[in-house]
Short mmCIF file of C-alpha atoms in Angstrom, two decimals:
data_model
loop_
_atom_site.label_atom_id
_atom_site.label_comp_id
_atom_site.label_asym_id
_atom_site.label_seq_id
_atom_site.Cartn_x
_atom_site.Cartn_y
_atom_site.Cartn_z
CA MET A 1166 134.29 -28.90 280.80
CA ILE A 1167 130.75 -28.19 281.96
CA VAL A 1168 130.90 -25.44 284.56
CA GLY A 1169 128.22 -25.20 287.22
CA GLU A 1170 127.51 -23.24 290.34
CA GLN A 1171 125.57 -24.29 293.40
CA LYS A 1172 122.16 -22.69 293.80
CA PRO A 1173 121.69 -20.43 296.84
CA LEU A 1174 120.98 -22.36 300.04
CA GLN A 1175 117.58 -20.70 300.43
CA GLU A 1176 116.49 -21.85 296.97
CA ILE A 1177 117.55 -25.42 297.75
CA LYS A 1178 115.80 -25.22 301.12
CA ASP A 1179 112.60 -24.07 299.43
CA MET A 1180 112.80 -26.93 296.92
CA ILE A 1181 113.06 -29.59 299.63
CA ALA A 1182 110.37 -28.07 301.87
CA GLY A 1183 108.03 -30.76 303.17
CA ALA A 1184 110.35 -33.67 302.44
CA GLU A 1185 111.46 -35.92 305.28
CA LYS A 1186 114.14 -37.90 303.45
CA VAL A 1187 116.41 -35.96 301.15
CA LEU A 1188 119.23 -37.41 299.09
CA LEU A 1189 121.96 -35.05 297.95
CA LEU A 1190 123.42 -36.73 294.90
CA GLY A 1191 126.79 -35.47 293.71
CA CYS A 1192 128.66 -36.07 290.50
CA GLY A 1193 132.34 -36.91 290.34
CA THR A 1194 133.15 -35.35 287.00
CA CYS A 1195 132.98 -31.75 285.67
CA VAL A 1196 131.15 -30.20 288.62
CA THR A 1197 133.63 -31.77 291.03
CA ILE A 1198 136.46 -30.06 289.18
CA CYS A 1199 134.69 -26.71 289.39
CA PHE A 1200 133.87 -27.23 293.09
CA ALA A 1201 130.13 -27.11 292.59
CA GLY A 1202 128.84 -30.62 293.13
CA GLY A 1203 131.40 -33.28 294.03
CA GLU A 1204 131.62 -35.39 297.17
CA LYS A 1205 133.08 -32.54 299.22
CA GLU A 1206 130.39 -30.07 298.15
CA VAL A 1207 127.68 -32.64 298.86
CA GLY A 1208 129.07 -32.90 302.41
CA ILE A 1209 129.18 -29.14 302.93
CA LEU A 1210 125.68 -28.64 301.57
CA ALA A 1211 124.35 -31.51 303.70
CA SER A 1212 125.76 -29.90 306.85
CA ALA A 1213 124.37 -26.51 305.90
CA LEU A 1214 120.92 -27.96 305.21
CA ARG A 1215 120.90 -30.00 308.41
CA LEU A 1216 121.74 -26.87 310.38
CA ALA A 1217 119.26 -24.69 308.53
CA THR A 1218 116.37 -27.14 308.82
CA ARG A 1219 117.14 -27.77 312.49
CA LEU A 1220 117.05 -24.02 313.14
CA ASP A 1221 113.60 -24.05 311.58
CA GLY A 1222 112.61 -26.77 314.07
CA LYS A 1223 112.27 -29.49 311.45
CA GLU A 1224 113.78 -32.96 311.46
CA VAL A 1225 114.93 -33.75 307.95
CA ASP A 1226 116.90 -36.88 307.14
CA ILE A 1227 119.56 -35.63 304.77
CA ARG A 1228 121.61 -38.34 303.10
CA GLU A 1229 124.64 -38.10 300.85
CA ALA A 1230 125.90 -39.98 297.82
CA THR A 1231 128.19 -39.20 294.93
CA VAL A 1232 128.52 -41.19 291.74
CA GLN A 1233 131.36 -41.04 289.28
CA ARG A 1234 129.27 -39.70 286.40
CA GLN A 1235 125.66 -38.71 286.94
CA CYS A 1236 125.11 -38.39 283.18
CA GLU A 1237 125.16 -42.17 282.68
CA TRP A 1238 122.57 -44.67 283.85
CA GLU A 1239 125.08 -47.35 284.79
CA TYR A 1240 126.63 -45.04 287.38
CA VAL A 1241 123.37 -43.78 288.88
CA ASP A 1242 122.14 -47.37 289.06
CA GLU A 1243 124.86 -47.97 291.68
CA VAL A 1244 122.87 -45.86 294.12
CA ALA A 1245 119.40 -46.89 292.91
CA ASP A 1246 118.28 -47.95 296.40
CA GLN A 1247 119.21 -44.62 297.97
CA ILE A 1248 117.50 -42.73 295.15
CA GLN A 1249 114.29 -44.71 295.47
CA GLU A 1250 114.18 -44.40 299.26
CA ALA A 1251 114.32 -40.61 299.18
CA ASP A 1252 111.31 -38.29 299.09
CA ILE A 1253 113.37 -35.97 296.99
CA VAL A 1254 116.73 -36.12 295.25
CA VAL A 1255 118.74 -32.93 294.99
CA SER A 1256 121.06 -33.51 292.07
CA LEU A 1257 124.39 -31.77 292.42
CA ALA A 1258 125.28 -32.38 288.78
CA CYS A 1259 124.83 -30.43 285.60
CA GLY A 1260 121.41 -30.40 283.98
CA ILE A 1261 122.28 -33.61 282.19
CA GLY A 1262 122.74 -35.39 285.51
CA VAL A 1263 119.39 -34.14 286.81
CA GLN A 1264 117.67 -35.40 283.68
CA THR A 1265 119.48 -38.73 283.67
CA VAL A 1266 118.26 -39.48 287.19
CA ALA A 1267 114.74 -38.25 286.38
CA GLU A 1268 114.59 -40.39 283.27
CA ARG A 1269 115.98 -43.50 284.97
CA PHE A 1270 113.72 -43.19 288.02
CA PRO A 1271 110.33 -42.02 286.74
CA ASP A 1272 108.70 -42.17 290.19
CA VAL A 1273 111.34 -40.13 291.98
CA TRP A 1274 111.13 -36.36 292.45
CA VAL A 1275 114.49 -34.88 291.33
CA VAL A 1276 115.45 -31.21 291.62
CA PRO A 1277 118.58 -29.33 290.56
CA GLY A 1278 120.99 -28.22 293.25
CA LEU A 1279 123.20 -26.47 290.72
CA ASN A 1280 122.82 -23.98 287.94
CA THR A 1281 124.59 -25.33 284.87
CA SER A 1282 126.51 -22.28 283.73
CA PHE A 1283 128.49 -22.85 280.55
CA LEU A 1284 131.18 -24.80 278.72
CA GLY A 1285 134.32 -23.30 280.03
CA GLN A 1286 137.91 -23.41 281.07
CA PRO A 1287 139.45 -23.02 284.52
CA VAL A 1288 141.66 -20.04 283.69
CA GLU A 1289 143.13 -19.75 287.17
CA GLN A 1290 142.40 -21.06 290.65
CA GLY A 1291 138.80 -20.14 291.39
CA VAL A 1292 138.08 -18.59 287.98
CA TRP A 1293 136.18 -20.27 285.16
CA SER A 1294 135.49 -18.66 281.83
CA GLU A 1295 133.16 -19.51 278.96
CA ARG A 1296 134.89 -20.83 275.87
CA CYS A 1297 132.35 -22.67 273.73
CA ALA A 1298 128.67 -22.27 272.88
CA ALA A 1299 128.35 -25.78 271.40
CA CYS A 1300 126.91 -24.26 268.23
CA GLY A 1301 127.61 -27.45 266.31
CA ASN A 1302 129.67 -25.87 263.54
CA CYS A 1303 133.13 -24.84 264.71
CA LEU A 1304 134.65 -21.71 263.13
CA LEU A 1305 137.81 -21.51 265.23
CA MET A 1306 139.98 -22.04 262.17
CA TYR A 1307 139.03 -18.55 260.97
CA THR A 1308 139.43 -16.75 264.26
CA GLY A 1309 142.78 -17.84 265.59
CA GLY A 1310 141.31 -20.38 267.98
CA ILE A 1311 139.22 -17.82 269.86
CA CYS A 1312 135.46 -18.28 269.62
CA PRO A 1313 133.42 -15.17 268.74
CA ILE A 1314 130.15 -17.07 269.11
CA ALA A 1315 130.77 -17.84 272.76
CA ARG A 1316 133.03 -14.96 273.70
CA CYS A 1317 131.70 -11.93 271.83
CA SER A 1318 128.61 -10.62 273.66
CA LYS A 1319 126.87 -10.16 270.31
CA SER A 1320 128.32 -13.30 268.65
CA LEU A 1321 129.60 -11.15 265.80
CA LEU A 1322 131.44 -12.86 262.96
CA ASN A 1323 132.97 -9.88 261.19
CA GLY A 1324 135.03 -8.05 263.72
CA PRO A 1325 134.56 -5.88 266.78
CA CYS A 1326 131.48 -3.71 267.17
CA GLY A 1327 131.74 -0.01 267.94
CA GLY A 1328 131.73 -0.58 271.67
CA SER A 1329 135.13 -2.23 271.98
CA GLN A 1330 137.51 -0.08 274.01
CA ASN A 1331 140.86 -0.76 275.63
CA GLY A 1332 140.46 -4.40 274.75
CA LYS A 1333 137.25 -4.71 276.74
CA CYS A 1334 133.63 -5.36 275.80
CA GLU A 1335 131.03 -2.61 275.94
CA ILE A 1336 128.85 -4.59 278.33
CA ASN A 1337 131.41 -4.71 281.12
CA PRO A 1338 135.00 -3.48 281.53
CA GLU A 1339 135.83 -6.82 283.15
CA VAL A 1340 134.96 -8.72 279.96
CA ASP A 1341 137.61 -9.14 277.28
CA CYS A 1342 136.56 -8.10 273.78
CA ALA A 1343 136.77 -11.41 271.93
CA TRP A 1344 137.49 -9.57 268.69
CA GLN A 1345 140.40 -7.68 270.23
CA LEU A 1346 141.80 -11.08 271.31
CA ILE A 1347 141.22 -12.45 267.81
CA TYR A 1348 142.79 -9.39 266.19
CA ASP A 1349 145.85 -9.53 268.46
CA ARG A 1350 146.38 -13.25 267.93
CA LEU A 1351 145.97 -13.12 264.16
CA SER A 1352 148.32 -10.11 264.03
CA ARG A 1353 150.91 -12.10 265.93
CA LEU A 1354 150.50 -15.03 263.55
CA GLY A 1355 150.51 -12.80 260.46
CA ARG A 1356 147.04 -14.03 259.48
CA LEU A 1357 144.88 -10.87 259.55
CA ASP A 1358 143.80 -11.84 256.04
CA LEU A 1359 141.40 -14.28 257.73
CA ILE A 1360 139.29 -11.48 259.20
CA THR A 1361 139.41 -9.01 256.34
CA GLU A 1362 137.26 -11.40 254.33
CA ASN A 1363 133.53 -11.12 254.88
CA MET A 1364 132.18 -14.02 256.87
CA PRO A 1365 128.72 -15.04 255.63
CA ALA A 1366 125.67 -15.42 257.84
CA LYS A 1367 126.01 -18.40 260.13
CA ASP A 1368 124.02 -21.58 259.71
CA TRP A 1369 122.46 -21.85 263.15
CA SER A 1370 120.61 -25.06 262.35
CA THR A 1371 123.44 -27.05 263.92
CA SER A 1372 122.96 -25.04 267.10
CA ARG A 1373 119.94 -25.24 269.44
CA ASP A 1374 118.05 -23.31 266.74
CA GLY A 1375 117.72 -26.56 264.82
CA GLY A 1376 115.82 -28.18 267.69
CA PRO A 1377 117.20 -30.67 270.25
CA ARG A 1378 120.32 -32.24 268.80
CA LYS A 1379 121.24 -35.88 268.60
CA ILE A 1380 124.26 -37.70 267.23
CA VAL A 1381 123.88 -41.29 266.06
CA ARG A 1382 127.02 -43.22 265.13
CA GLU A 1383 125.75 -46.36 263.44
CA ASP A 1384 129.26 -47.84 263.49
CA LEU A 1385 129.25 -47.75 267.27
CA ARG A 1386 125.76 -49.08 267.90
CA ILE A 1387 125.32 -52.59 269.21
CA MET B 348 120.90 1.31 240.01
CA THR B 349 118.02 3.77 240.21
CA THR B 350 118.53 6.75 242.43
CA VAL B 351 115.60 6.77 244.73
CA SER B 352 116.25 8.80 247.83
CA ASN B 353 116.79 12.50 248.36
CA LEU B 354 119.85 11.75 250.46
CA GLN B 355 121.34 9.72 247.63
CA ARG B 356 120.64 12.50 245.12
CA VAL B 357 122.27 15.13 247.34
CA LEU B 358 125.37 12.99 247.74
CA THR B 359 125.68 11.92 244.12
CA LYS B 360 125.37 15.55 243.01
CA GLY B 361 128.38 16.35 245.18
CA HIS B 362 126.66 18.43 247.84
CA PHE B 363 127.88 18.30 251.42
CA ALA B 364 125.05 16.24 252.90
CA VAL B 365 123.35 16.77 256.23
CA THR B 366 121.33 14.17 258.05
CA GLY B 367 119.52 14.52 261.36
CA GLU B 368 118.24 12.06 263.89
CA ILE B 369 115.13 11.48 265.95
CA GLY B 370 114.83 9.13 268.88
CA PRO B 371 111.25 7.84 268.99
CA PRO B 372 109.31 8.17 272.26
CA GLN B 373 109.01 5.45 274.87
CA SER B 374 105.28 5.62 274.36
CA ALA B 375 102.67 5.51 271.63
CA ASP B 376 102.46 9.32 271.50
CA ALA B 377 102.65 10.45 267.88
CA SER B 378 102.75 14.13 268.87
CA VAL B 379 106.35 13.69 270.07
CA ILE B 380 107.34 12.93 266.50
CA THR B 381 105.46 15.90 265.07
CA ARG B 382 107.15 18.22 267.57
CA LYS B 383 110.69 16.91 266.96
CA ALA B 384 110.20 16.72 263.21
CA ALA B 385 109.33 20.42 263.02
CA TYR B 386 112.91 21.34 263.95
CA LEU B 387 114.36 19.16 261.22
CA LYS B 388 111.98 19.61 258.31
CA GLY B 389 113.73 21.39 255.44
CA ASN B 390 116.95 21.71 257.44
CA VAL B 391 118.41 18.29 256.72
CA ASP B 392 118.44 15.95 253.71
CA ALA B 393 117.09 12.98 255.65
CA VAL B 394 116.37 12.03 259.24
CA ASN B 395 117.57 8.86 260.96
CA ILE B 396 115.07 7.08 263.16
CA THR B 397 116.81 5.08 265.83
CA ASP B 398 115.82 1.47 266.42
CA CYS B 399 115.26 1.13 270.18
CA GLN B 400 118.52 2.97 270.83
CA THR B 401 120.54 1.77 273.83
CA ALA B 402 118.20 -1.23 273.87
CA VAL B 403 115.37 0.77 275.41
CA VAL B 404 111.89 -0.02 274.09
CA ARG B 405 110.66 2.82 271.88
CA MET B 406 108.16 3.35 269.12
CA SER B 407 109.21 1.33 266.09
CA SER B 408 111.64 2.91 263.66
CA ILE B 409 109.57 1.95 260.64
CA SER B 410 106.33 3.35 262.01
CA VAL B 411 108.02 6.65 262.88
CA GLY B 412 109.56 6.62 259.41
CA LYS B 413 106.08 6.44 257.93
CA MET B 414 104.97 9.38 260.09
CA LEU B 415 107.91 11.42 258.79
CA ILE B 416 107.08 10.54 255.19
CA ASP B 417 103.55 11.82 255.82
CA LEU B 418 105.08 15.03 257.20
CA GLY B 419 107.20 15.45 254.06
CA ILE B 420 110.50 14.38 255.67
CA GLU B 421 112.69 11.66 254.26
CA PRO B 422 113.60 9.03 256.87
CA VAL B 423 116.67 6.85 257.24
CA ILE B 424 115.31 3.72 258.90
CA GLN B 425 117.73 2.24 261.40
CA MET B 426 117.63 -1.53 261.61
CA THR B 427 119.55 -3.46 264.26
CA CYS B 428 120.37 -7.15 264.47
CA ARG B 429 119.78 -7.33 268.22
CA ASP B 430 116.06 -8.02 268.28
CA ARG B 431 115.19 -9.80 265.07
CA ASN B 432 116.34 -12.81 263.15
CA ARG B 433 116.78 -12.82 259.37
CA ILE B 434 113.13 -13.73 258.83
CA ALA B 435 111.81 -10.80 260.85
CA ILE B 436 114.30 -8.33 259.36
CA GLN B 437 113.41 -9.19 255.76
CA SER B 438 109.72 -9.02 256.58
CA ASP B 439 110.15 -5.58 258.17
CA LEU B 440 112.19 -4.37 255.20
CA LEU B 441 109.49 -5.37 252.72
CA GLY B 442 107.03 -3.41 254.83
CA ALA B 443 109.31 -0.40 255.20
CA TRP B 444 109.80 -0.14 251.45
CA ALA B 445 106.07 -0.55 250.82
CA LEU B 446 105.43 2.36 253.21
CA GLY B 447 107.81 4.58 251.25
CA ALA B 448 111.07 4.32 253.19
CA ARG B 449 114.06 4.65 250.86
CA ASN B 450 117.13 4.83 253.13
CA LEU B 451 118.24 2.08 255.47
CA LEU B 452 121.01 2.10 258.05
CA CYS B 453 122.23 -1.37 258.99
CA LEU B 454 123.48 -1.72 262.55
CA THR B 455 124.47 -4.43 264.97
CA GLY B 456 122.70 -2.69 267.86
CA ASP B 457 123.63 -2.00 271.47
CA HIS B 458 123.64 -5.01 273.75
CA GLN B 459 120.40 -5.40 275.69
CA SER B 460 122.24 -5.18 279.00
CA PHE B 461 122.30 -1.37 278.54
CA GLY B 462 118.58 -0.99 278.15
CA ASN B 463 115.39 -1.34 280.14
CA HIS B 464 115.07 -5.08 279.49
CA PRO B 465 118.49 -6.42 280.46
CA THR B 466 117.05 -9.91 281.01
CA ALA B 467 115.77 -10.13 277.42
CA LYS B 468 116.86 -12.87 275.06
CA ASN B 469 118.85 -11.21 272.30
CA VAL B 470 119.00 -12.44 268.74
CA PHE B 471 122.12 -11.36 266.80
CA ASP B 472 121.28 -13.94 264.13
CA LEU B 473 123.18 -11.70 261.72
CA ASP B 474 125.86 -9.09 262.30
CA SER B 475 125.72 -5.70 260.60
CA ILE B 476 127.93 -6.83 257.73
CA GLN B 477 125.78 -9.86 257.00
CA LEU B 478 122.71 -7.61 257.23
CA LEU B 479 124.22 -5.24 254.65
CA ASP B 480 124.90 -8.13 252.31
CA MET B 481 121.36 -9.43 252.73
CA VAL B 482 119.80 -6.02 251.97
CA ARG B 483 122.05 -5.53 248.93
CA ARG B 484 121.12 -8.94 247.55
CA MET B 485 117.43 -8.32 248.11
CA ARG B 486 117.81 -5.21 245.95
CA ASP B 487 120.41 -6.17 243.35
CA ASP B 488 119.73 -9.88 242.99
CA LYS B 489 116.05 -9.70 243.94
CA VAL B 490 116.40 -12.64 246.29
CA PHE B 491 115.74 -13.32 249.93
CA MET B 492 118.70 -14.38 252.00
CA CYS B 493 117.78 -18.04 251.45
CA GLY B 494 118.23 -17.53 247.70
CA GLU B 495 114.53 -17.62 246.80
CA GLU B 496 113.45 -15.03 244.29
CA ILE B 497 111.39 -12.08 245.49
CA LYS B 498 108.39 -12.38 243.24
CA GLY B 499 107.06 -8.87 242.79
CA THR B 500 108.49 -5.61 244.04
CA GLU B 501 111.86 -5.83 245.74
CA PRO B 502 113.03 -3.25 248.31
CA ARG B 503 115.58 -0.96 246.66
CA PHE B 504 117.12 0.82 249.61
CA PHE B 505 119.95 3.33 249.60
CA ILE B 506 122.03 1.32 252.06
CA GLY B 507 124.01 2.76 254.91
CA ALA B 508 126.14 1.53 257.76
CA ALA B 509 127.80 2.97 260.83
CA SER B 510 131.45 3.24 261.68
CA ASN B 511 133.11 4.09 264.96
CA PRO B 512 136.63 5.39 264.33
CA PHE B 513 137.20 5.64 268.09
CA ALA B 514 136.59 2.05 269.08
CA ASP B 515 139.42 -0.47 269.33
CA PRO B 516 141.41 -1.90 267.72
CA PHE B 517 141.94 1.39 265.87
CA ASP B 518 144.04 -0.25 263.15
CA PHE B 519 141.18 -2.54 262.26
CA ARG B 520 138.52 0.17 261.97
CA PRO B 521 139.28 1.18 258.37
CA LEU B 522 139.44 -2.53 257.45
CA ARG B 523 136.06 -3.13 259.04
CA LEU B 524 134.71 -0.18 257.07
CA ALA B 525 136.09 -1.85 253.94
CA LYS B 526 134.16 -5.00 254.84
CA LYS B 527 130.97 -2.95 255.13
CA VAL B 528 131.57 -1.34 251.75
CA LYS B 529 132.21 -4.74 250.22
CA ALA B 530 128.97 -6.02 251.75
CA GLY B 531 126.97 -3.20 250.16
CA ALA B 532 127.21 -0.01 252.22
CA GLN B 533 126.75 3.10 250.05
CA PHE B 534 126.92 5.63 252.85
CA ILE B 535 128.45 5.65 256.30
CA GLN B 536 127.46 7.63 259.35
CA THR B 537 130.13 7.74 262.03
CA GLN B 538 130.05 7.79 265.79
CA LEU B 539 130.03 11.29 267.33
CA ILE B 540 133.33 13.02 266.59
CA TYR B 541 134.97 15.19 269.26
CA ASN B 542 138.55 14.03 268.70
CA VAL B 543 139.08 15.53 265.25
CA PRO B 544 142.81 14.66 264.92
CA LYS B 545 142.07 10.99 265.55
CA PHE B 546 139.20 11.08 263.08
CA SER B 547 141.52 12.72 260.50
CA GLU B 548 143.97 9.87 260.92
CA PHE B 549 141.13 7.38 260.47
CA MET B 550 140.04 9.19 257.29
CA ARG B 551 143.61 9.24 255.97
CA ARG B 552 143.68 5.44 256.23
CA VAL B 553 140.19 5.19 254.74
CA CYS B 554 141.33 7.28 251.75
CA ASP B 555 144.52 5.21 251.42
CA LEU B 556 142.25 2.18 250.99
CA GLY B 557 140.29 4.12 248.35
CA LEU B 558 137.10 3.70 250.34
CA HIS B 559 136.10 7.38 250.08
CA GLU B 560 135.58 6.79 246.36
CA LYS B 561 133.23 3.89 246.98
CA VAL B 562 131.17 5.17 249.88
CA TYR B 563 129.88 8.52 251.13
CA ILE B 564 131.15 9.18 254.63
CA LEU B 565 129.13 11.44 256.90
CA GLY B 566 130.88 12.49 260.09
CA GLY B 567 128.77 12.19 263.22
CA VAL B 568 128.45 15.42 265.20
CA GLY B 569 126.33 16.54 268.10
CA PRO B 570 126.00 19.46 270.51
CA ILE B 571 126.90 18.92 274.17
CA LYS B 572 124.31 20.34 276.57
CA SER B 573 126.39 20.71 279.73
CA ALA B 574 129.68 20.02 281.44
CA GLY B 575 128.05 17.02 283.08
CA ALA B 576 127.04 15.62 279.72
CA ALA B 577 130.60 16.09 278.43
CA ARG B 578 132.04 14.28 281.42
CA TYR B 579 129.49 11.49 281.07
CA MET B 580 130.27 10.96 277.39
CA ALA B 581 134.00 11.07 278.07
CA THR B 582 133.93 8.46 280.79
CA LYS B 583 130.77 6.39 280.63
CA VAL B 584 129.80 5.80 277.02
CA PRO B 585 131.59 2.85 275.41
CA GLY B 586 133.35 3.66 272.16
CA MET B 587 133.23 7.46 272.69
CA ASP B 588 136.30 9.68 272.61
CA VAL B 589 135.75 13.11 274.14
CA PRO B 590 139.17 14.78 274.61
CA ALA B 591 139.98 16.58 277.88
CA GLU B 592 140.07 19.96 276.04
CA VAL B 593 136.43 19.61 275.07
CA VAL B 594 135.39 18.61 278.58
CA ASP B 595 137.47 21.49 280.06
CA ARG B 596 135.90 23.97 277.69
CA MET B 597 132.42 22.95 278.82
CA VAL B 598 133.47 22.93 282.49
CA LYS B 599 134.90 26.46 282.25
CA THR B 600 131.77 27.83 280.59
CA PRO B 601 129.23 29.43 282.96
CA LYS B 602 126.14 27.25 283.29
CA GLU B 603 123.82 29.75 281.61
CA ARG B 604 126.05 29.81 278.53
CA ALA B 605 126.64 26.03 278.39
CA ARG B 606 124.17 25.27 275.62
CA GLU B 607 125.50 28.10 273.49
CA GLU B 608 129.05 26.80 273.96
CA GLY B 609 127.97 23.24 273.16
CA ILE B 610 126.48 24.44 269.90
CA GLN B 611 129.60 26.49 269.16
CA ILE B 612 131.86 23.45 269.64
CA CYS B 613 129.61 21.45 267.32
CA VAL B 614 129.78 24.16 264.64
CA GLU B 615 133.58 24.31 264.91
CA ILE B 616 133.83 20.55 264.51
CA ILE B 617 131.58 20.64 261.43
CA GLN B 618 133.86 23.27 259.93
CA GLN B 619 136.93 21.14 260.63
CA LEU B 620 135.27 18.05 259.16
CA ARG B 621 134.52 19.91 255.93
CA GLU B 622 138.25 20.30 255.43
CA ILE B 623 139.03 16.59 255.81
CA PRO B 624 139.41 14.72 252.51
CA GLY B 625 136.80 12.05 252.00
CA VAL B 626 134.13 13.55 254.25
CA ALA B 627 130.91 13.85 252.24
CA GLY B 628 128.64 15.30 254.88
CA VAL B 629 127.64 15.38 258.50
CA HIS B 630 125.18 13.41 260.54
CA VAL B 631 123.85 15.63 263.31
CA MET B 632 122.80 13.67 266.36
CA ALA B 633 120.96 16.00 268.71
CA ILE B 634 118.73 13.43 270.32
CA GLU B 635 116.35 15.08 272.83
CA TRP B 636 117.75 18.45 271.70
CA GLU B 637 116.42 18.61 268.16
CA GLU B 638 115.66 22.33 268.56
CA ALA B 639 119.42 23.02 268.46
CA VAL B 640 119.76 21.66 264.92
CA PRO B 641 118.54 24.71 262.92
CA GLU B 642 120.95 26.98 264.81
CA ILE B 643 123.90 24.62 264.37
CA LEU B 644 123.30 24.32 260.65
CA THR B 645 122.73 28.07 260.20
CA GLN B 646 125.98 28.88 262.00
CA ALA B 647 127.80 26.18 260.01
CA GLY B 648 126.54 27.72 256.77
CA LEU B 649 124.79 24.53 255.70
CA LEU B 650 121.37 26.08 255.11
CA PRO B 651 119.37 26.17 252.96
CA ARG B 652 119.57 22.57 251.85
CA PRO B 653 119.74 21.84 248.14
CA VAL B 654 116.51 20.79 246.47
CA ILE B 655 117.11 18.21 243.75
CA PRO B 656 114.05 16.93 241.91
CA PRO B 657 114.13 13.14 241.47
CA GLU B 658 113.91 13.17 237.68
CA ILE B 659 117.20 15.03 237.13
CA THR B 660 119.42 12.36 238.64
CA THR B 661 117.36 9.52 237.30
CA ALA B 662 117.63 10.93 233.78
CA GLU B 663 121.38 11.34 234.16
CA GLN B 664 121.77 7.68 234.91
#
C-alpha cells in the first residue's frame, strides 16, 4: 500500500493562509488504512484548523469531503461542486490524489495535506515499513523475497556492506540490515547459492531513472 | 597483464607490503597534502587517498593522487559508489589513469547520513562488486560498462577492494570476499583490526576457500590516540570490533603516555598479523596522525621499504 503521513498543522495552516473557503478532501483507500487521510482524519484536521484559525481571529469556512479513491477522476467527480466552490482544496491523499484533482479541475488551487512516504506494509498496529521501491524490475526471486533495493540503505545487490552489525544497518540501530534478513532467510531455505553468485549492475531504466513511467495495455483499451 | 604499480611489484615479489593513507582536507589547501605526505614518503609502498570519507566533503581523491604523484609518492585512489553513477565513475577513472594513477580501491562508500550533507541525494548506481567488475572489464576487455570499445588508451589499474571481517553476518564475509575476487579484486585492504583472534578465524576461512592464492590481503591497522578514541571506536563506529582488553589497556595508560601506548599496540598487532597465513601486508590507517607512521613501521621492522625497478617485474612476465 501507499503509506502517507499528515503534514504538520502549521504547514497546512500556512498553505491555506488567505483562503476563506477551504475543502479538506480525504481519500478512502491507502491513506485511510494508514490513518493519514481518511474520513476520520479529515474530521480531526478540520476541527484543528477551525480552532487554530479562530485563535488567530480569522473566520475560515472549512468543509469536509472524502471520496473512495482520489486517484480516479470518476470518484473525484462525485464532489466536483464542492471542489469548485472552494478557494483551496487540501488533498488528504497521496501525491497521485493531489495530481488527479489538479488535473481534473484546472482552475482549482490544490495543495497536499500529506507527505506521501513510501510503498510499505503495516507490520504492527501503528507501524508501517517500506517494502518496495517500485524500481520496475523485481529481483525478489534472488533475495528470498526481501528487497535490497528498498530495504538496504545503499541498495546493494551483492551482500551486506561493512557497516552491518548485530543485524542492524550502519545508518541507524533501529533499522534492520536487509542483507542480514536475506542471508538468514536464504540460510533457512538452504539457498545461499543465490547470493554467492555475482549480481550484475542493475538496469535502472525501468525505475524513475528512465523518466516518468507509463504502462499501456492495448488489450484493455477501449 | 602488465605490472604497472609499485604496490603490485612489491606484492608479486613476495615482500610484506605496507600501504598508508591520507585523508584529504576539507578545503582547497594543497599544503595539507604536502605536510601529510612528508611522513609517508619512502616509508610505505603506496598511499590510499580517501574519497570523501564518512561522506564529508573533502578535496577530490584523484586530484590529491596527482599531487602525490608529483611528490614522488604512489597513490591508491579510493573510489566510492555513493556519489557517482557509472558514467561519472568511468569518466573519473579515465582521467585518473591519464594523470598517472595506477592503483584503485573500489568501495561502496559510507552512507551520506554520517557526513556533513545528510540531506544529499545518494547514487549507489553500482555496488562495490559491480564497480570492480566494471574496472576489470575496462582494463582486460577494453570496454566501457555498456560494452562499447574504449578506442585508445584503456585504464589498466591494479584493482583493490575492502573487506570488513568484523561486520555481520560473519559467516558471509569470506564469501563476500570471494565475490570481490571473482569480480576482479587483486588486493584487499581490511577494516582496522584490533580483534586479532577473530581476524585469524576470518583468514582461516579465506585460506580454506583458496582466496589467499588469488588476492593479496593487507590487514588494516591503526594507532589509537587516547582512551577516549578507543572507547569511541569500540562503541560508536559501525562495523568496528575493539575488544575490551584494548580499551582497558588504553584506559589504564597515563594520559601523557597514551600516544606511545597506542603506537605500541599497533606494532604488536602488525607483528601478530605477520604470523597469520595469507596476510600479504598491512594497510596503516593513521588518518590525522600521519606523523606516527614512521615510528610504527620502524618499531615493526618494516623499514626500509624495498625498491623494485619497474623493468625487472615486467621483464619477468
